[in-house]
Short mmCIF file of C-alpha atoms and ligand atoms in Angstrom, two decimals:
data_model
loop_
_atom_site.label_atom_id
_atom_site.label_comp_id
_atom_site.label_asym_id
_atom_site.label_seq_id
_atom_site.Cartn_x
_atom_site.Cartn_y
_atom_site.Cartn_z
CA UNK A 3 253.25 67.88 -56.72
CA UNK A 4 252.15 71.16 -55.35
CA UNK A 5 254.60 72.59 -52.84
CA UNK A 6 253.25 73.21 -49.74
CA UNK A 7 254.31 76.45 -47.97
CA UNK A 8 255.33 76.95 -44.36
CA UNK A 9 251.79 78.52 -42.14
CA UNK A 10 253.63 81.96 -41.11
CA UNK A 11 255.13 82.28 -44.71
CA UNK A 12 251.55 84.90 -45.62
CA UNK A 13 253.19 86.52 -43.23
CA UNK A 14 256.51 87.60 -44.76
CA UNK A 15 257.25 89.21 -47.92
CA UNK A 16 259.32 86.66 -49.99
CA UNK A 17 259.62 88.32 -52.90
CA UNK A 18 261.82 90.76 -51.16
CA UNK A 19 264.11 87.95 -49.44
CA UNK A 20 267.12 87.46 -49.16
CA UNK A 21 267.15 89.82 -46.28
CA UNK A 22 269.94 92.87 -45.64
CA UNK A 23 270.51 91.68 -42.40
CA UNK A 24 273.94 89.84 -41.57
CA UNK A 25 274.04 85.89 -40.92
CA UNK A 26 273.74 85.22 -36.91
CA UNK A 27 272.05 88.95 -36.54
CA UNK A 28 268.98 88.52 -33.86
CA UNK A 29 266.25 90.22 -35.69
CA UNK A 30 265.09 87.55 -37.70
CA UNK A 31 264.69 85.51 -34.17
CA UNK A 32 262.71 88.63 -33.31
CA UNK A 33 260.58 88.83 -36.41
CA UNK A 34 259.97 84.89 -36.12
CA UNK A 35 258.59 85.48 -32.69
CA UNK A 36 256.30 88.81 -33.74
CA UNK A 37 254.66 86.45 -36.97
CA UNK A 38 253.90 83.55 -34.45
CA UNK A 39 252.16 86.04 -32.06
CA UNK A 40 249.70 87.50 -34.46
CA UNK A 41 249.11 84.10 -35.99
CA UNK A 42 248.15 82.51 -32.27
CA UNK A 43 246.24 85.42 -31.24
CA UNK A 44 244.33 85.56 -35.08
CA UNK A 45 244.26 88.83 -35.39
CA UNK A 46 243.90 90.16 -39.30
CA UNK A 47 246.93 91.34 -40.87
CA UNK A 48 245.27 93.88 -42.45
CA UNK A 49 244.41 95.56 -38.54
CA UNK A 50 247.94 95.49 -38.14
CA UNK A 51 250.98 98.35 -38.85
CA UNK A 52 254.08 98.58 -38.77
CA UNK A 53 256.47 101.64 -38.37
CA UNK A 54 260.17 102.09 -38.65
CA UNK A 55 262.88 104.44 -38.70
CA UNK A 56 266.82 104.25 -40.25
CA UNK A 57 268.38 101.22 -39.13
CA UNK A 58 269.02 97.84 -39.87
CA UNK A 59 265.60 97.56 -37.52
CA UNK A 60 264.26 99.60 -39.49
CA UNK A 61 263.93 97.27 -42.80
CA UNK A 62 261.24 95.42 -40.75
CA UNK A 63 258.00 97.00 -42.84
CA UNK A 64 259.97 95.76 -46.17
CA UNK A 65 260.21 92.10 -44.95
CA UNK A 66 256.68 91.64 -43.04
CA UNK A 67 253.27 91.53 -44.61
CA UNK A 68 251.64 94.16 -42.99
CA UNK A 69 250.68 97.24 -43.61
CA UNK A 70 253.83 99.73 -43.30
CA UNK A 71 255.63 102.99 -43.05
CA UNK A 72 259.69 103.20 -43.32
CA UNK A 73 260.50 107.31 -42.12
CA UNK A 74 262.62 109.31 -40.73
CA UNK A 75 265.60 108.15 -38.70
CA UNK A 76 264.07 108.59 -34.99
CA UNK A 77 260.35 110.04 -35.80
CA UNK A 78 258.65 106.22 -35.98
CA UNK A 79 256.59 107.28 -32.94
CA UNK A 80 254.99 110.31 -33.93
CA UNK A 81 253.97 108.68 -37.00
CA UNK A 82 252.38 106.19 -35.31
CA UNK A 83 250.93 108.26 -32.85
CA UNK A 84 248.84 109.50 -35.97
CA UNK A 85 248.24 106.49 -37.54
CA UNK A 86 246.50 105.19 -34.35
CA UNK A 87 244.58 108.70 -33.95
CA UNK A 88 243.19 108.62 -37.49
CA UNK A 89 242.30 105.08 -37.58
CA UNK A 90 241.50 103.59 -33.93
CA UNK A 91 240.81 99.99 -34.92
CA UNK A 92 244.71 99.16 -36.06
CA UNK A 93 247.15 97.98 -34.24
CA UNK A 94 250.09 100.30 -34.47
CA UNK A 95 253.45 99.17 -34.03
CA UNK A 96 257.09 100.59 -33.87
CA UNK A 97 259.81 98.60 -34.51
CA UNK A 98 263.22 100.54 -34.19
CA UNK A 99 267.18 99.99 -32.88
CA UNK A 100 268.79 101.08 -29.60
CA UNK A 101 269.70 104.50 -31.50
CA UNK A 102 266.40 104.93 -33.59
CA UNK A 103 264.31 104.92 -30.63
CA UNK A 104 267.01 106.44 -27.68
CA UNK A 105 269.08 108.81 -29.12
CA UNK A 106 267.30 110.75 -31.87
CA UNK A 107 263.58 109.30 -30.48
CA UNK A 108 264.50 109.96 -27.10
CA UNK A 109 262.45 112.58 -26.33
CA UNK A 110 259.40 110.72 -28.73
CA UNK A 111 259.80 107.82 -26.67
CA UNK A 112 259.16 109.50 -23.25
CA UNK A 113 256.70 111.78 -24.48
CA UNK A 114 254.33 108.30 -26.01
CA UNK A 115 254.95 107.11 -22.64
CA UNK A 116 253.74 109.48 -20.50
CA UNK A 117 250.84 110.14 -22.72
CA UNK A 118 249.55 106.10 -22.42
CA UNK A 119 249.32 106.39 -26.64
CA UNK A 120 248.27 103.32 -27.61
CA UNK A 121 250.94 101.79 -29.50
CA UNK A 122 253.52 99.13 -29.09
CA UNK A 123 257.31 100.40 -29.28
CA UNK A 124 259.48 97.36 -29.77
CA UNK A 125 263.10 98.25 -29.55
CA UNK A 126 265.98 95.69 -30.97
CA UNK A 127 268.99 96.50 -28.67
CA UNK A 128 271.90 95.10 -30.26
CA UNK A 129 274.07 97.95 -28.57
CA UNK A 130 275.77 99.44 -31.19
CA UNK A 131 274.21 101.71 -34.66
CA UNK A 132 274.96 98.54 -36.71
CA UNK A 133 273.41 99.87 -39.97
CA UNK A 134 275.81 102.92 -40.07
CA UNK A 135 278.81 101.11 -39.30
CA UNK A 136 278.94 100.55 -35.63
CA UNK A 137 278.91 104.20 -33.83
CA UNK A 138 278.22 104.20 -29.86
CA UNK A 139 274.78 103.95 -28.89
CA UNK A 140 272.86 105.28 -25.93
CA UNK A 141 272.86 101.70 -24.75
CA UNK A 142 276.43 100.53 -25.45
CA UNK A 143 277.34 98.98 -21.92
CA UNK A 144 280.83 100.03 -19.60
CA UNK A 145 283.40 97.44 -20.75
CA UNK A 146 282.40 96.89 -24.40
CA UNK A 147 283.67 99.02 -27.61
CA UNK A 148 282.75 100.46 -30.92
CA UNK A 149 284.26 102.13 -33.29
CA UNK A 150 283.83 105.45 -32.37
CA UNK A 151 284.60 104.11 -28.92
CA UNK A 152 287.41 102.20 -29.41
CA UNK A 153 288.78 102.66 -25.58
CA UNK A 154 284.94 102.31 -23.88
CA UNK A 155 282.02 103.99 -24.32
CA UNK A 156 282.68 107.89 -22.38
CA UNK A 157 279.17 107.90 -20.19
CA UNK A 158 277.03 105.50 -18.89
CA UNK A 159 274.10 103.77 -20.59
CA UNK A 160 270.90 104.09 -20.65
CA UNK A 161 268.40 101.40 -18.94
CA UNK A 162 265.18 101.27 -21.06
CA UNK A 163 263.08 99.59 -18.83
CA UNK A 164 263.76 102.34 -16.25
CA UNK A 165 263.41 104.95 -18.95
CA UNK A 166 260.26 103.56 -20.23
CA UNK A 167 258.37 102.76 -16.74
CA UNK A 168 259.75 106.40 -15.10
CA UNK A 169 257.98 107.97 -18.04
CA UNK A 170 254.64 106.51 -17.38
CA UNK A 171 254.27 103.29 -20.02
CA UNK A 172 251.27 100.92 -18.59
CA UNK A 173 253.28 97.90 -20.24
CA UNK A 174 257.00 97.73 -19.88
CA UNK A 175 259.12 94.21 -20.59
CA UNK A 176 262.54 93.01 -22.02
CA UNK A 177 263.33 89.93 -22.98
CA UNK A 178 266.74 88.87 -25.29
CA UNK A 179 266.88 86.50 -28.69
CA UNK A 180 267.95 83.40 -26.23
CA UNK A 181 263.84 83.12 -25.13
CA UNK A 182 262.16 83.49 -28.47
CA UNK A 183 258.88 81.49 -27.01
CA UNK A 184 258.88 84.14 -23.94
CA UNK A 185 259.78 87.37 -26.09
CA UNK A 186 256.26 85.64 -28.29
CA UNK A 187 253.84 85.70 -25.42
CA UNK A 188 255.06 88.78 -24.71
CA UNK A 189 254.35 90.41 -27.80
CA UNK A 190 250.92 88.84 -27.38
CA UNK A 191 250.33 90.67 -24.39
CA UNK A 192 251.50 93.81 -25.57
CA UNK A 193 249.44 93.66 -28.96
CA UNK A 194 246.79 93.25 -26.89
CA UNK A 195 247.61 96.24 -24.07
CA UNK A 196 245.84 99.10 -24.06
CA UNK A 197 247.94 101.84 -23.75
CA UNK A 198 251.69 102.35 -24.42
CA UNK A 199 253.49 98.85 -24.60
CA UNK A 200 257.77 98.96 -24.87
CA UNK A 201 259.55 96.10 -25.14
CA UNK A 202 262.98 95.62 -25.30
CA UNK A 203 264.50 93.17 -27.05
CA UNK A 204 268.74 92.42 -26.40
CA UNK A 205 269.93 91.29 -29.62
CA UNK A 206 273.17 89.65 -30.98
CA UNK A 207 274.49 92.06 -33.77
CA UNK A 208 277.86 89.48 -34.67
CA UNK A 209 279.18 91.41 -37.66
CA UNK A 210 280.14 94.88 -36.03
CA UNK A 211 279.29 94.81 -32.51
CA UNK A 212 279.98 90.91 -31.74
CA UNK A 213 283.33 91.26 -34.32
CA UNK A 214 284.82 94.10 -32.30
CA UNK A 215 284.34 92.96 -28.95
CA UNK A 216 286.80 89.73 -29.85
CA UNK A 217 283.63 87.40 -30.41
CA UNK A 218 284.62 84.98 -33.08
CA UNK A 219 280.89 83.70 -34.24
CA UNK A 220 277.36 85.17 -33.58
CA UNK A 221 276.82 81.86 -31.41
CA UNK A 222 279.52 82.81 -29.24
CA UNK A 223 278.00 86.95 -28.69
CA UNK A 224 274.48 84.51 -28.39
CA UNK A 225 275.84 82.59 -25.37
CA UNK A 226 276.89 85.51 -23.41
CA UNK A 227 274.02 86.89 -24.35
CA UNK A 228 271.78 84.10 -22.72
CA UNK A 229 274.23 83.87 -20.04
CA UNK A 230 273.70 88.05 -18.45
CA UNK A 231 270.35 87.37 -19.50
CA UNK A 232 268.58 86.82 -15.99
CA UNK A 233 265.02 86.17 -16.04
CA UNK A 234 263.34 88.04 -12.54
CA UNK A 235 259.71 87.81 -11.78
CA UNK A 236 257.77 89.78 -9.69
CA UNK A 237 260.23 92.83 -9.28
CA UNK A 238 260.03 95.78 -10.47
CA UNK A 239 261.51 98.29 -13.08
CA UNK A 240 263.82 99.89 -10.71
CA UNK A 241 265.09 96.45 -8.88
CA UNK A 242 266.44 95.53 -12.27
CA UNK A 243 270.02 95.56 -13.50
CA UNK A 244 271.70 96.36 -16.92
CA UNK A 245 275.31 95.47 -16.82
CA UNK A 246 277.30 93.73 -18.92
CA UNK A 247 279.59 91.71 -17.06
CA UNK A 248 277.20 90.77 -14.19
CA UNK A 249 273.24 90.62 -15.25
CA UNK A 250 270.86 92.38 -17.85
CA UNK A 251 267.69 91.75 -16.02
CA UNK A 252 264.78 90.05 -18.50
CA UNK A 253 261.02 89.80 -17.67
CA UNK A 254 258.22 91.40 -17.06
CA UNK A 255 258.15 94.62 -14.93
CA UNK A 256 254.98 96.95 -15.30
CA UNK A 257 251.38 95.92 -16.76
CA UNK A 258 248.87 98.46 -15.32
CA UNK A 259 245.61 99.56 -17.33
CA UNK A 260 245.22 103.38 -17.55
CA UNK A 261 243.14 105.74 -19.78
CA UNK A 262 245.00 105.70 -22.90
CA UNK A 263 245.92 108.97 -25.21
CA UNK A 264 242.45 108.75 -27.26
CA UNK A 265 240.29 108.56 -24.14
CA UNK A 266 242.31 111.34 -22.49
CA UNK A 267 241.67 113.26 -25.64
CA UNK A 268 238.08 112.29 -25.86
CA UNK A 269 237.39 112.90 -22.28
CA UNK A 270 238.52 116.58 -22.45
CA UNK A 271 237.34 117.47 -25.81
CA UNK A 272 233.48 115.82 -24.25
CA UNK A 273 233.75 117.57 -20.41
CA UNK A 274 234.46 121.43 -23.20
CA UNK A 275 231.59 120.15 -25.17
CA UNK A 276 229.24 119.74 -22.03
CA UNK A 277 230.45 122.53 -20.46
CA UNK A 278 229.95 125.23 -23.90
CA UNK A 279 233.69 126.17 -24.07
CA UNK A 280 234.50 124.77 -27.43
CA UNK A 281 232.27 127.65 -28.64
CA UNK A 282 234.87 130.26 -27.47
C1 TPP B 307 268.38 112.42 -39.20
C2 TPP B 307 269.37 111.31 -39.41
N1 TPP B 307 270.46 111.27 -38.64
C3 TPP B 307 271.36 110.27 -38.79
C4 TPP B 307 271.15 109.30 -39.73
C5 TPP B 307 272.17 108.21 -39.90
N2 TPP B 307 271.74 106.97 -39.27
C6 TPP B 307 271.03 106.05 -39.95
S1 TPP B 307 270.66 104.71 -39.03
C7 TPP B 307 271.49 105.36 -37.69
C8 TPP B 307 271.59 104.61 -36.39
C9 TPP B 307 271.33 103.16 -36.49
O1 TPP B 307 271.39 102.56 -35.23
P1 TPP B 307 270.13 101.95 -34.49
O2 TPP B 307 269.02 102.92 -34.48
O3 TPP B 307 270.59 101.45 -33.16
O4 TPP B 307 269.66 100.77 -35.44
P2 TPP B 307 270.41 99.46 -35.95
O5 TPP B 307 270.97 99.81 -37.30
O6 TPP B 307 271.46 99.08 -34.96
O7 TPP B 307 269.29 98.46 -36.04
C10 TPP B 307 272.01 106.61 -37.98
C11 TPP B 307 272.78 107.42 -37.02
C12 TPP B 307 269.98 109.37 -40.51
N3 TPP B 307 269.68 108.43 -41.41
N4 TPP B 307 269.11 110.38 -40.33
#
């Protein structure tokens, strides 16, 4: 009898399995959710990229069967910046931790933003660097430790979202591994955005993060998890909240259609063209 294989399972490298991620770590929800998108909306694997930095995020191009690029720890979006400039008709995606894409990508991030480049930043916020050990991250909320800071984090953390939508992205959502089915039809949307799409994504990470904050099991870091997660429709970026003992705010909270980077580009290099300066 011929074995018959699971529908998504074209879609992930098996030969490659078992993963390097920890039992109970969110990614794989995340990964799950990213497959079933681009199987509902049909679009060809072969249109699609993926990009990663250093992290445990980061293995995502080695366990997905697209296209892929695995570089430098923080520089996913430039790279796919030019991916999408040189070839127009992909879909370019970056997939990257709280650290990849905040703290060394910081200033990439903003920069993609502002620019509407058309690409999707997807950014697995597990708030901690898990793959190095479990250093403080930009996102590491007030009243929750790591190892490097084993008393509280020393400043306050960053809000995405806010970061995200203040720099000018047209598509700007976070959702949390407790709404798989929501965190999907978002990713539909945002493959399907033109312009710069971020979406956060809060994230169990049991081993380091969950382990030192006195959680005994990754279900228990997934219930309080789902529990600050607090779905809000209809507000805005700067109406949400990001605190850990009260309400990380989920949902929706810019979609807007702007000229993207390529247009912008093509616009100015066409209005020199008209106008003879590109002979100077
Ligand atoms: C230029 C550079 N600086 C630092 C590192 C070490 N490093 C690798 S991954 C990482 C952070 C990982 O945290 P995050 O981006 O949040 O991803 P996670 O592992 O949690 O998915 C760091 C600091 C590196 N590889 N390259």
């Amino acid at each position: 009898m011929e074995l018959e294989l699971h529908p998504l399972e074209k879609y992930i490298r098996t030969e490659k399995m078992p993963t390097t991620w920890c039992p109970g770590c969110g990614i794989g929800t995340e990964a799950q959710a990213f497959i079933r998108a681009v199987d509902e909306l049909k679009i060809d694997p072969k249109k699609i990229v993926i990009v990663s930095g250093i992290g445990c995020t980061g293995r995502m191009p080695h366990y997905l069967r697209f296209d892929g690029a695995h570089v430098l720890h923080g520089r996913a979006i430039p790279v796919a910046i030019g991916i999408k400039l040189a070839r127009p008709d992909l879909k370019v995606v970056v997939w990257g931790g709280d650290g990849d894409i905040l703290s060394i990508g910081g200033n990439h991030l903003i920069h993609a933003a502002r620019r509407n480049a058309d690409i999707t930043v997807i950014m697995n916020n597990n708030f901690i660097y898990g793959l190095t050990g479990g250093q403080v991250a930009p996102t590491t909320p007030k009243d929750t430790l790591t190892y490097t800071s084993p008393y509280g984090p020393d400043s306050k953390p960053f809000d995405a979202v806010k970061i995200a939508a203040a720099a000018g992205a047209t598509y700007v959502a976070r959702w949390s591994t407790a709404y798989p089915v929501l965190l999907k039809e978002s990713f539909k949307k945002a493959l399907q955005h033109r312009g710069f799409s971020f979406i956060e994504i809060i994230s169990q990470c049991p081993e380091i993060f969950g382990r030192i904050n006195g959680f005994k099991d990754p279900y228990g870091l997934y219930q309080k998890i789902r529990k600050i997660g607090q779905i809000r429709r209809g507000i805005g970026p700067f109406e949400t909240k990001y605190d850990w003992n009260e309400e990380i705010t989920l949902g929706e909270f810019v979609n807007k259609d702007e000229p993207t980077y390529l247009e912008q580009l093509s616009q100015i290099i066409k209005e020199a063209q008209e106008s003879g300066q590109d002979e100077a």
